[in-house]
Amino acid sequence: MDVTFAGAEQAFKAPAAGSETLDLAFLLHYSNSVSREDFQRILDFMKNILQYSDIDDDKLRVGAVVFRKRGIPLFDFNNYYSQEEVFGGIDQINYNYRSKTSSIASGFDTVRTSLFTRTGGEREPAPNLVILITDSNADTDDASELEGHDEQFHNDFVALRAKGFPVVIPALESSTSGTFAVSKQ
């Protein structure tokens, strides 16, 4: 499972500055070789990084697209307005979306045309953030590398809270990591 954070500092830093809301899209791809166990790990990872996000107060809206040859919207920003509903939507993502062929360009285009639109629930001037999760081009055969990376996302989200990112994790202790002030839990 390739999990790359290179360049993530800029991706998080730029859109979150000065905003109290965020529209977050998951862009997902599951290869034919992904096991049910790894598929579940990916769904759990999605929920883990949203665990402390402020969905219930409408500061964070979540959508999801899966891509194969074409992108397929799973749910947009108008579908779910509470953390419980978002987690239910994630749990409804079907294992049968696995695919041998994929087009990441088609996936991003579907996010752009189905989620990041007024009819898809995008809010002006809420920044847009896409989290791409795929098991393709993996250097291992499982998704166990995701373990611990949800904590990195949590830490990055906490760091951005001061800049307006809608997260409700209490910051207990701070240190500096790269250009982020990171909260340790």
Short mmCIF file of N, CA and C in Angstrom, two decimals:
data_model
loop_
_atom_site.label_atom_id
_atom_site.label_comp_id
_atom_site.label_asym_id
_atom_site.label_seq_id
_atom_site.Cartn_x
_atom_site.Cartn_y
_atom_site.Cartn_z
N MET A 1 0.85 -1.17 0.00
CA MET A 1 0.00 0.00 0.00
C MET A 1 0.89 1.22 0.00
N ASP A 2 0.78 2.03 -1.00
CA ASP A 2 1.57 3.26 -1.04
C ASP A 2 0.85 4.35 -0.27
N VAL A 3 1.50 4.86 0.75
CA VAL A 3 0.98 5.99 1.50
C VAL A 3 2.06 7.05 1.47
N THR A 4 1.85 8.09 0.72
CA THR A 4 2.87 9.10 0.53
C THR A 4 2.42 10.43 1.09
N PHE A 5 3.25 11.03 1.91
CA PHE A 5 2.93 12.33 2.48
C PHE A 5 3.82 13.43 1.93
N ALA A 6 4.72 13.09 1.00
CA ALA A 6 5.58 14.11 0.40
C ALA A 6 4.69 15.15 -0.28
N GLY A 7 4.91 16.39 0.02
CA GLY A 7 4.11 17.46 -0.57
C GLY A 7 2.79 17.69 0.13
N ALA A 8 2.45 16.84 1.09
CA ALA A 8 1.16 16.98 1.77
C ALA A 8 1.11 18.26 2.59
N GLU A 9 2.26 18.74 3.05
CA GLU A 9 2.26 19.97 3.84
C GLU A 9 1.64 21.12 3.06
N GLN A 10 2.04 21.27 1.81
CA GLN A 10 1.48 22.34 0.99
C GLN A 10 0.01 22.09 0.69
N ALA A 11 -0.35 20.84 0.43
CA ALA A 11 -1.74 20.52 0.13
C ALA A 11 -2.64 20.87 1.30
N PHE A 12 -2.19 20.58 2.52
CA PHE A 12 -2.99 20.92 3.70
C PHE A 12 -2.92 22.41 4.01
N LYS A 13 -1.75 22.98 3.88
CA LYS A 13 -1.53 24.35 4.32
C LYS A 13 -2.29 25.36 3.49
N ALA A 14 -2.21 25.23 2.18
CA ALA A 14 -2.79 26.26 1.32
C ALA A 14 -4.30 26.37 1.42
N PRO A 15 -5.08 25.28 1.27
CA PRO A 15 -6.53 25.48 1.23
C PRO A 15 -7.16 25.76 2.58
N ALA A 16 -6.48 25.45 3.67
CA ALA A 16 -7.12 25.58 4.97
C ALA A 16 -6.96 26.95 5.59
N ALA A 17 -5.99 27.71 5.13
CA ALA A 17 -5.70 28.99 5.77
C ALA A 17 -6.92 29.91 5.77
N GLY A 18 -7.31 30.34 6.96
CA GLY A 18 -8.36 31.32 7.09
C GLY A 18 -9.77 30.82 6.92
N SER A 19 -10.00 29.53 6.79
CA SER A 19 -11.33 29.02 6.57
C SER A 19 -11.85 28.29 7.80
N GLU A 20 -13.15 28.39 8.02
CA GLU A 20 -13.76 27.64 9.12
C GLU A 20 -14.54 26.43 8.61
N THR A 21 -14.56 26.23 7.30
CA THR A 21 -15.26 25.10 6.71
C THR A 21 -14.34 24.40 5.72
N LEU A 22 -14.71 23.17 5.38
CA LEU A 22 -13.93 22.42 4.40
C LEU A 22 -14.85 21.39 3.75
N ASP A 23 -14.71 21.22 2.43
CA ASP A 23 -15.39 20.15 1.69
C ASP A 23 -14.32 19.14 1.32
N LEU A 24 -14.41 17.94 1.88
CA LEU A 24 -13.39 16.91 1.71
C LEU A 24 -13.93 15.75 0.89
N ALA A 25 -13.21 15.40 -0.16
CA ALA A 25 -13.60 14.28 -1.02
C ALA A 25 -12.58 13.16 -0.90
N PHE A 26 -13.06 11.95 -0.69
CA PHE A 26 -12.21 10.77 -0.79
C PHE A 26 -12.28 10.28 -2.22
N LEU A 27 -11.13 10.05 -2.83
CA LEU A 27 -11.04 9.48 -4.16
C LEU A 27 -10.39 8.11 -4.00
N LEU A 28 -11.14 7.06 -4.33
CA LEU A 28 -10.75 5.69 -3.98
C LEU A 28 -10.58 4.80 -5.19
N HIS A 29 -9.60 3.90 -5.11
CA HIS A 29 -9.45 2.85 -6.10
C HIS A 29 -9.08 1.56 -5.38
N TYR A 30 -9.76 0.49 -5.76
CA TYR A 30 -9.49 -0.84 -5.20
C TYR A 30 -9.16 -1.76 -6.36
N SER A 31 -7.97 -2.35 -6.34
CA SER A 31 -7.60 -3.26 -7.41
C SER A 31 -8.31 -4.60 -7.23
N ASN A 32 -8.27 -5.41 -8.28
CA ASN A 32 -8.87 -6.76 -8.19
C ASN A 32 -8.20 -7.61 -7.13
N SER A 33 -6.94 -7.29 -6.79
CA SER A 33 -6.21 -8.12 -5.84
C SER A 33 -6.42 -7.71 -4.38
N VAL A 34 -7.17 -6.63 -4.13
CA VAL A 34 -7.36 -6.21 -2.74
C VAL A 34 -8.21 -7.25 -2.01
N SER A 35 -7.75 -7.64 -0.84
CA SER A 35 -8.49 -8.64 -0.04
C SER A 35 -9.62 -7.94 0.71
N ARG A 36 -10.58 -8.71 1.18
CA ARG A 36 -11.67 -8.14 1.98
C ARG A 36 -11.12 -7.49 3.25
N GLU A 37 -10.11 -8.11 3.82
CA GLU A 37 -9.50 -7.56 5.04
C GLU A 37 -8.86 -6.20 4.76
N ASP A 38 -8.12 -6.08 3.65
CA ASP A 38 -7.50 -4.81 3.32
C ASP A 38 -8.54 -3.77 2.90
N PHE A 39 -9.57 -4.20 2.21
CA PHE A 39 -10.67 -3.31 1.86
C PHE A 39 -11.26 -2.70 3.13
N GLN A 40 -11.50 -3.54 4.14
CA GLN A 40 -12.04 -3.06 5.41
C GLN A 40 -11.06 -2.12 6.11
N ARG A 41 -9.76 -2.42 6.01
CA ARG A 41 -8.76 -1.52 6.60
C ARG A 41 -8.85 -0.13 5.98
N ILE A 42 -9.07 -0.08 4.68
CA ILE A 42 -9.17 1.21 4.00
C ILE A 42 -10.41 1.97 4.48
N LEU A 43 -11.53 1.28 4.60
CA LEU A 43 -12.75 1.94 5.11
C LEU A 43 -12.54 2.42 6.54
N ASP A 44 -11.89 1.59 7.36
CA ASP A 44 -11.60 1.99 8.74
C ASP A 44 -10.67 3.20 8.78
N PHE A 45 -9.69 3.22 7.89
CA PHE A 45 -8.77 4.35 7.81
C PHE A 45 -9.53 5.64 7.51
N MET A 46 -10.46 5.57 6.58
CA MET A 46 -11.27 6.74 6.25
C MET A 46 -12.01 7.24 7.48
N LYS A 47 -12.62 6.33 8.20
CA LYS A 47 -13.37 6.72 9.40
C LYS A 47 -12.43 7.24 10.49
N ASN A 48 -11.25 6.63 10.61
CA ASN A 48 -10.31 7.07 11.64
C ASN A 48 -9.84 8.50 11.42
N ILE A 49 -9.59 8.88 10.17
CA ILE A 49 -9.12 10.25 9.97
C ILE A 49 -10.25 11.27 10.12
N LEU A 50 -11.49 10.80 10.09
CA LEU A 50 -12.64 11.69 10.30
C LEU A 50 -13.15 11.64 11.74
N GLN A 51 -12.57 10.79 12.54
CA GLN A 51 -13.09 10.52 13.87
C GLN A 51 -13.32 11.78 14.71
N TYR A 52 -12.42 12.73 14.65
CA TYR A 52 -12.56 13.94 15.46
C TYR A 52 -12.94 15.16 14.66
N SER A 53 -13.31 14.97 13.41
CA SER A 53 -13.67 16.10 12.56
C SER A 53 -15.04 16.64 12.93
N ASP A 54 -15.22 17.91 12.68
CA ASP A 54 -16.44 18.60 13.09
C ASP A 54 -17.51 18.52 12.00
N ILE A 55 -17.99 17.30 11.76
CA ILE A 55 -19.01 17.07 10.73
C ILE A 55 -20.38 17.51 11.22
N ASP A 56 -20.69 17.22 12.48
CA ASP A 56 -22.03 17.48 13.00
C ASP A 56 -22.39 18.97 13.01
N ASP A 57 -21.40 19.85 13.11
CA ASP A 57 -21.67 21.29 13.10
C ASP A 57 -21.57 21.88 11.70
N ASP A 58 -21.52 21.02 10.67
CA ASP A 58 -21.49 21.42 9.26
C ASP A 58 -20.25 22.23 8.89
N LYS A 59 -19.18 22.06 9.66
CA LYS A 59 -17.93 22.71 9.29
C LYS A 59 -17.16 21.85 8.29
N LEU A 60 -17.39 20.55 8.34
CA LEU A 60 -16.76 19.63 7.40
C LEU A 60 -17.84 18.82 6.70
N ARG A 61 -17.79 18.82 5.38
CA ARG A 61 -18.67 17.95 4.60
C ARG A 61 -17.79 16.95 3.85
N VAL A 62 -18.32 15.74 3.70
CA VAL A 62 -17.54 14.64 3.13
C VAL A 62 -18.28 14.03 1.95
N GLY A 63 -17.54 13.75 0.89
CA GLY A 63 -18.05 13.05 -0.27
C GLY A 63 -17.06 11.97 -0.66
N ALA A 64 -17.47 11.07 -1.55
CA ALA A 64 -16.58 9.98 -1.98
C ALA A 64 -16.86 9.60 -3.42
N VAL A 65 -15.77 9.31 -4.12
CA VAL A 65 -15.82 8.83 -5.50
C VAL A 65 -14.88 7.64 -5.60
N VAL A 66 -15.32 6.59 -6.30
CA VAL A 66 -14.44 5.47 -6.60
C VAL A 66 -14.11 5.57 -8.09
N PHE A 67 -12.88 5.21 -8.46
CA PHE A 67 -12.57 5.25 -9.88
C PHE A 67 -12.08 3.90 -10.35
N ARG A 68 -12.54 3.57 -11.53
CA ARG A 68 -12.09 2.41 -12.28
C ARG A 68 -11.70 2.97 -13.64
N LYS A 69 -12.27 2.44 -14.72
CA LYS A 69 -12.08 3.09 -16.01
C LYS A 69 -12.72 4.47 -16.00
N ARG A 70 -13.82 4.57 -15.27
CA ARG A 70 -14.55 5.82 -15.10
C ARG A 70 -14.74 6.07 -13.61
N GLY A 71 -14.90 7.32 -13.27
CA GLY A 71 -15.20 7.67 -11.89
C GLY A 71 -16.66 7.43 -11.59
N ILE A 72 -16.95 6.97 -10.38
CA ILE A 72 -18.33 6.71 -9.96
C ILE A 72 -18.56 7.44 -8.64
N PRO A 73 -19.47 8.43 -8.62
CA PRO A 73 -19.77 9.09 -7.34
C PRO A 73 -20.45 8.10 -6.40
N LEU A 74 -19.95 8.03 -5.18
CA LEU A 74 -20.57 7.17 -4.17
C LEU A 74 -21.54 7.98 -3.32
N PHE A 75 -21.09 9.13 -2.86
CA PHE A 75 -21.98 10.08 -2.19
C PHE A 75 -21.34 11.46 -2.27
N ASP A 76 -22.22 12.49 -2.34
CA ASP A 76 -21.70 13.85 -2.45
C ASP A 76 -21.89 14.59 -1.13
N PHE A 77 -21.59 15.87 -1.13
CA PHE A 77 -21.63 16.66 0.10
C PHE A 77 -23.04 16.91 0.62
N ASN A 78 -24.05 16.61 -0.18
CA ASN A 78 -25.44 16.78 0.24
C ASN A 78 -26.03 15.54 0.90
N ASN A 79 -25.32 14.42 0.84
CA ASN A 79 -25.91 13.17 1.32
C ASN A 79 -25.92 13.01 2.83
N TYR A 80 -24.86 13.43 3.49
CA TYR A 80 -24.73 13.15 4.93
C TYR A 80 -24.30 14.40 5.68
N TYR A 81 -24.97 14.64 6.81
CA TYR A 81 -24.71 15.85 7.58
C TYR A 81 -24.28 15.58 9.01
N SER A 82 -24.05 14.34 9.36
CA SER A 82 -23.56 14.02 10.69
C SER A 82 -22.46 12.96 10.56
N GLN A 83 -21.65 12.87 11.59
CA GLN A 83 -20.58 11.87 11.57
C GLN A 83 -21.16 10.46 11.46
N GLU A 84 -22.22 10.20 12.17
CA GLU A 84 -22.85 8.88 12.11
C GLU A 84 -23.31 8.55 10.68
N GLU A 85 -23.91 9.53 10.01
CA GLU A 85 -24.36 9.31 8.63
C GLU A 85 -23.18 9.10 7.68
N VAL A 86 -22.11 9.90 7.83
CA VAL A 86 -20.93 9.74 6.98
C VAL A 86 -20.32 8.36 7.19
N PHE A 87 -20.18 7.95 8.44
CA PHE A 87 -19.61 6.62 8.71
C PHE A 87 -20.50 5.52 8.13
N GLY A 88 -21.81 5.70 8.19
CA GLY A 88 -22.73 4.75 7.57
C GLY A 88 -22.54 4.69 6.07
N GLY A 89 -22.34 5.87 5.44
CA GLY A 89 -22.08 5.93 4.01
C GLY A 89 -20.78 5.22 3.65
N ILE A 90 -19.76 5.41 4.45
CA ILE A 90 -18.48 4.72 4.22
C ILE A 90 -18.67 3.22 4.35
N ASP A 91 -19.42 2.80 5.36
CA ASP A 91 -19.66 1.36 5.55
C ASP A 91 -20.44 0.73 4.39
N GLN A 92 -21.18 1.55 3.64
CA GLN A 92 -21.97 1.05 2.51
C GLN A 92 -21.16 0.91 1.22
N ILE A 93 -19.91 1.37 1.23
CA ILE A 93 -19.07 1.24 0.04
C ILE A 93 -18.85 -0.23 -0.24
N ASN A 94 -19.11 -0.63 -1.47
CA ASN A 94 -19.16 -2.04 -1.83
C ASN A 94 -17.80 -2.59 -2.27
N TYR A 95 -17.48 -3.74 -1.76
CA TYR A 95 -16.25 -4.46 -2.12
C TYR A 95 -16.21 -4.76 -3.62
N ASN A 96 -17.35 -4.83 -4.26
CA ASN A 96 -17.43 -5.15 -5.68
C ASN A 96 -16.97 -4.01 -6.59
N TYR A 97 -16.54 -2.89 -6.03
CA TYR A 97 -16.01 -1.80 -6.85
C TYR A 97 -14.57 -2.06 -7.29
N ARG A 98 -14.03 -3.22 -6.93
CA ARG A 98 -12.66 -3.57 -7.35
C ARG A 98 -12.58 -3.58 -8.87
N SER A 99 -11.38 -3.24 -9.37
CA SER A 99 -11.23 -3.16 -10.82
C SER A 99 -9.77 -3.37 -11.21
N LYS A 100 -9.58 -4.03 -12.33
CA LYS A 100 -8.23 -4.22 -12.85
C LYS A 100 -7.72 -2.95 -13.52
N THR A 101 -8.57 -2.30 -14.29
CA THR A 101 -8.17 -1.08 -14.99
C THR A 101 -8.63 0.14 -14.19
N SER A 102 -7.87 1.20 -14.33
CA SER A 102 -8.27 2.42 -13.64
C SER A 102 -7.75 3.64 -14.37
N SER A 103 -8.45 4.74 -14.19
CA SER A 103 -8.05 6.02 -14.76
C SER A 103 -8.16 7.07 -13.66
N ILE A 104 -7.01 7.43 -13.11
CA ILE A 104 -7.02 8.43 -12.04
C ILE A 104 -7.53 9.78 -12.55
N ALA A 105 -7.25 10.08 -13.81
CA ALA A 105 -7.75 11.33 -14.39
C ALA A 105 -9.27 11.35 -14.40
N SER A 106 -9.87 10.22 -14.74
CA SER A 106 -11.33 10.11 -14.72
C SER A 106 -11.85 10.27 -13.30
N GLY A 107 -11.13 9.72 -12.33
CA GLY A 107 -11.54 9.86 -10.93
C GLY A 107 -11.54 11.31 -10.48
N PHE A 108 -10.44 12.02 -10.76
CA PHE A 108 -10.37 13.43 -10.39
C PHE A 108 -11.43 14.25 -11.15
N ASP A 109 -11.66 13.90 -12.40
CA ASP A 109 -12.68 14.62 -13.15
C ASP A 109 -14.06 14.41 -12.55
N THR A 110 -14.34 13.20 -12.07
CA THR A 110 -15.63 12.93 -11.43
C THR A 110 -15.76 13.69 -10.13
N VAL A 111 -14.67 13.77 -9.36
CA VAL A 111 -14.71 14.59 -8.14
C VAL A 111 -15.04 16.03 -8.51
N ARG A 112 -14.37 16.55 -9.53
CA ARG A 112 -14.55 17.93 -9.96
C ARG A 112 -15.98 18.20 -10.45
N THR A 113 -16.53 17.28 -11.24
CA THR A 113 -17.82 17.53 -11.87
C THR A 113 -19.02 17.03 -11.06
N SER A 114 -18.80 16.14 -10.10
CA SER A 114 -19.92 15.59 -9.32
C SER A 114 -19.96 16.08 -7.88
N LEU A 115 -18.79 16.34 -7.29
CA LEU A 115 -18.76 16.77 -5.89
C LEU A 115 -18.48 18.26 -5.76
N PHE A 116 -17.44 18.73 -6.42
CA PHE A 116 -17.05 20.12 -6.28
C PHE A 116 -17.86 21.01 -7.21
N THR A 117 -19.19 20.89 -7.06
CA THR A 117 -20.15 21.71 -7.81
C THR A 117 -21.23 22.15 -6.85
N ARG A 118 -21.98 23.15 -7.24
CA ARG A 118 -23.08 23.61 -6.40
C ARG A 118 -24.10 22.50 -6.17
N THR A 119 -24.45 21.75 -7.23
CA THR A 119 -25.43 20.66 -7.07
C THR A 119 -24.86 19.49 -6.26
N GLY A 120 -23.54 19.35 -6.23
CA GLY A 120 -22.90 18.30 -5.43
C GLY A 120 -22.73 18.69 -3.98
N GLY A 121 -23.12 19.92 -3.64
CA GLY A 121 -23.07 20.36 -2.26
C GLY A 121 -21.85 21.18 -1.89
N GLU A 122 -21.00 21.49 -2.87
CA GLU A 122 -19.83 22.31 -2.57
C GLU A 122 -20.28 23.67 -2.06
N ARG A 123 -19.58 24.14 -1.06
CA ARG A 123 -19.94 25.42 -0.45
C ARG A 123 -18.88 26.47 -0.78
N GLU A 124 -19.33 27.60 -1.25
CA GLU A 124 -18.43 28.74 -1.42
C GLU A 124 -18.42 29.47 -0.10
N PRO A 125 -17.33 29.89 0.42
CA PRO A 125 -15.97 29.78 -0.07
C PRO A 125 -15.19 28.64 0.61
N ALA A 126 -15.85 27.55 0.98
CA ALA A 126 -15.16 26.44 1.65
C ALA A 126 -14.05 25.87 0.76
N PRO A 127 -12.85 25.72 1.31
CA PRO A 127 -11.78 25.09 0.53
C PRO A 127 -12.12 23.65 0.20
N ASN A 128 -11.55 23.14 -0.87
CA ASN A 128 -11.74 21.76 -1.28
C ASN A 128 -10.47 20.98 -0.99
N LEU A 129 -10.63 19.77 -0.48
CA LEU A 129 -9.50 18.88 -0.23
C LEU A 129 -9.86 17.50 -0.74
N VAL A 130 -8.93 16.86 -1.46
CA VAL A 130 -9.11 15.50 -1.95
C VAL A 130 -8.07 14.61 -1.28
N ILE A 131 -8.53 13.50 -0.71
CA ILE A 131 -7.63 12.48 -0.18
C ILE A 131 -7.74 11.27 -1.09
N LEU A 132 -6.65 10.95 -1.78
CA LEU A 132 -6.60 9.82 -2.70
C LEU A 132 -6.10 8.60 -1.96
N ILE A 133 -6.88 7.51 -2.02
CA ILE A 133 -6.49 6.24 -1.41
C ILE A 133 -6.60 5.16 -2.47
N THR A 134 -5.49 4.47 -2.71
CA THR A 134 -5.47 3.38 -3.69
C THR A 134 -4.54 2.28 -3.21
N ASP A 135 -4.85 1.06 -3.60
CA ASP A 135 -3.93 -0.03 -3.30
C ASP A 135 -3.14 -0.42 -4.55
N SER A 136 -3.31 0.31 -5.64
CA SER A 136 -2.57 0.04 -6.87
C SER A 136 -1.12 0.48 -6.75
N ASN A 137 -0.27 -0.12 -7.57
CA ASN A 137 1.16 0.16 -7.56
C ASN A 137 1.74 0.01 -6.16
N ALA A 138 1.21 -0.93 -5.43
CA ALA A 138 1.64 -1.12 -4.05
C ALA A 138 2.98 -1.85 -4.00
N ASP A 139 3.74 -1.51 -2.96
CA ASP A 139 4.99 -2.22 -2.77
C ASP A 139 4.84 -3.34 -1.76
N THR A 140 3.65 -3.48 -1.20
CA THR A 140 3.33 -4.62 -0.33
C THR A 140 1.98 -5.16 -0.76
N ASP A 141 1.60 -6.28 -0.22
CA ASP A 141 0.35 -6.92 -0.60
C ASP A 141 -0.80 -6.64 0.36
N ASP A 142 -0.61 -5.73 1.30
CA ASP A 142 -1.71 -5.48 2.23
C ASP A 142 -1.77 -4.01 2.61
N ALA A 143 -2.82 -3.66 3.32
CA ALA A 143 -3.04 -2.27 3.70
C ALA A 143 -2.59 -1.98 5.13
N SER A 144 -1.77 -2.85 5.68
CA SER A 144 -1.34 -2.65 7.06
C SER A 144 -0.51 -1.38 7.22
N GLU A 145 0.07 -0.86 6.12
CA GLU A 145 0.84 0.38 6.21
C GLU A 145 -0.04 1.56 6.57
N LEU A 146 -1.35 1.44 6.42
CA LEU A 146 -2.24 2.53 6.81
C LEU A 146 -2.23 2.77 8.31
N GLU A 147 -1.95 1.72 9.08
CA GLU A 147 -1.95 1.84 10.53
C GLU A 147 -0.95 2.91 10.96
N GLY A 148 -1.41 3.82 11.77
CA GLY A 148 -0.57 4.90 12.24
C GLY A 148 -0.66 6.15 11.38
N HIS A 149 -0.99 6.01 10.12
CA HIS A 149 -1.09 7.19 9.27
C HIS A 149 -2.34 8.00 9.58
N ASP A 150 -3.37 7.36 10.14
CA ASP A 150 -4.54 8.12 10.56
C ASP A 150 -4.14 9.10 11.67
N GLU A 151 -3.20 8.70 12.52
CA GLU A 151 -2.72 9.60 13.56
C GLU A 151 -1.98 10.79 12.95
N GLN A 152 -1.22 10.53 11.88
CA GLN A 152 -0.54 11.62 11.19
C GLN A 152 -1.56 12.61 10.62
N PHE A 153 -2.63 12.08 10.03
CA PHE A 153 -3.68 12.97 9.53
C PHE A 153 -4.29 13.76 10.68
N HIS A 154 -4.59 13.09 11.81
CA HIS A 154 -5.14 13.79 12.96
C HIS A 154 -4.22 14.91 13.39
N ASN A 155 -2.93 14.61 13.49
CA ASN A 155 -1.97 15.63 13.91
C ASN A 155 -1.94 16.80 12.95
N ASP A 156 -1.96 16.51 11.65
CA ASP A 156 -1.97 17.58 10.66
C ASP A 156 -3.25 18.40 10.76
N PHE A 157 -4.39 17.73 10.99
CA PHE A 157 -5.65 18.44 11.12
C PHE A 157 -5.61 19.36 12.34
N VAL A 158 -5.06 18.88 13.45
CA VAL A 158 -4.96 19.71 14.65
C VAL A 158 -4.09 20.92 14.36
N ALA A 159 -2.98 20.69 13.66
CA ALA A 159 -2.09 21.79 13.35
C ALA A 159 -2.80 22.86 12.54
N LEU A 160 -3.70 22.45 11.69
CA LEU A 160 -4.40 23.40 10.83
C LEU A 160 -5.59 24.05 11.52
N ARG A 161 -6.00 23.50 12.67
CA ARG A 161 -7.15 24.07 13.35
C ARG A 161 -6.92 25.55 13.65
N ALA A 162 -5.70 25.90 14.00
CA ALA A 162 -5.38 27.29 14.28
C ALA A 162 -5.57 28.15 13.04
N LYS A 163 -5.47 27.54 11.87
CA LYS A 163 -5.67 28.27 10.62
C LYS A 163 -7.11 28.15 10.14
N GLY A 164 -7.97 27.50 10.92
CA GLY A 164 -9.38 27.44 10.57
C GLY A 164 -9.88 26.08 10.14
N PHE A 165 -9.03 25.05 10.12
CA PHE A 165 -9.50 23.73 9.70
C PHE A 165 -10.51 23.21 10.72
N PRO A 166 -11.67 22.71 10.27
CA PRO A 166 -12.76 22.34 11.18
C PRO A 166 -12.57 21.00 11.87
N VAL A 167 -11.73 20.98 12.87
CA VAL A 167 -11.44 19.75 13.61
C VAL A 167 -11.57 20.06 15.09
N VAL A 168 -12.03 19.08 15.86
CA VAL A 168 -12.28 19.32 17.28
C VAL A 168 -11.38 18.48 18.18
N ILE A 169 -10.19 18.08 17.71
CA ILE A 169 -9.27 17.32 18.54
C ILE A 169 -8.64 18.29 19.54
N PRO A 170 -8.65 17.95 20.82
CA PRO A 170 -7.98 18.83 21.78
C PRO A 170 -6.46 18.74 21.61
N ALA A 171 -5.80 19.88 21.53
CA ALA A 171 -4.35 19.90 21.42
C ALA A 171 -3.77 19.83 22.83
N LEU A 172 -3.07 18.77 23.14
CA LEU A 172 -2.53 18.58 24.48
C LEU A 172 -1.11 19.10 24.62
N GLU A 173 -0.30 18.84 23.60
CA GLU A 173 1.11 19.21 23.65
C GLU A 173 1.54 19.49 22.22
N SER A 174 2.32 20.50 22.00
CA SER A 174 2.71 20.83 20.63
C SER A 174 4.21 20.74 20.42
N SER A 175 4.56 20.38 19.21
CA SER A 175 5.95 20.42 18.77
C SER A 175 5.92 20.84 17.31
N THR A 176 7.07 21.02 16.72
CA THR A 176 7.10 21.42 15.33
C THR A 176 7.57 20.26 14.46
N SER A 177 6.83 20.00 13.39
CA SER A 177 7.18 18.95 12.44
C SER A 177 7.11 19.55 11.06
N GLY A 178 8.24 19.75 10.41
CA GLY A 178 8.22 20.40 9.09
C GLY A 178 7.74 21.83 9.27
N THR A 179 6.74 22.20 8.51
CA THR A 179 6.18 23.54 8.65
C THR A 179 4.93 23.55 9.49
N PHE A 180 4.57 22.39 10.06
CA PHE A 180 3.36 22.30 10.88
C PHE A 180 3.70 22.30 12.35
N ALA A 181 2.87 22.92 13.15
CA ALA A 181 2.91 22.70 14.60
C ALA A 181 2.01 21.49 14.83
N VAL A 182 2.56 20.41 15.32
CA VAL A 182 1.84 19.15 15.41
C VAL A 182 1.48 18.86 16.85
N SER A 183 0.24 18.48 17.08
CA SER A 183 -0.22 18.13 18.41
C SER A 183 0.07 16.67 18.67
N LYS A 184 0.64 16.36 19.82
CA LYS A 184 0.88 14.97 20.21
C LYS A 184 -0.20 14.54 21.18
N GLN A 185 -0.72 13.35 20.96
CA GLN A 185 -1.80 12.87 21.84
C GLN A 185 -1.33 11.74 22.69
#
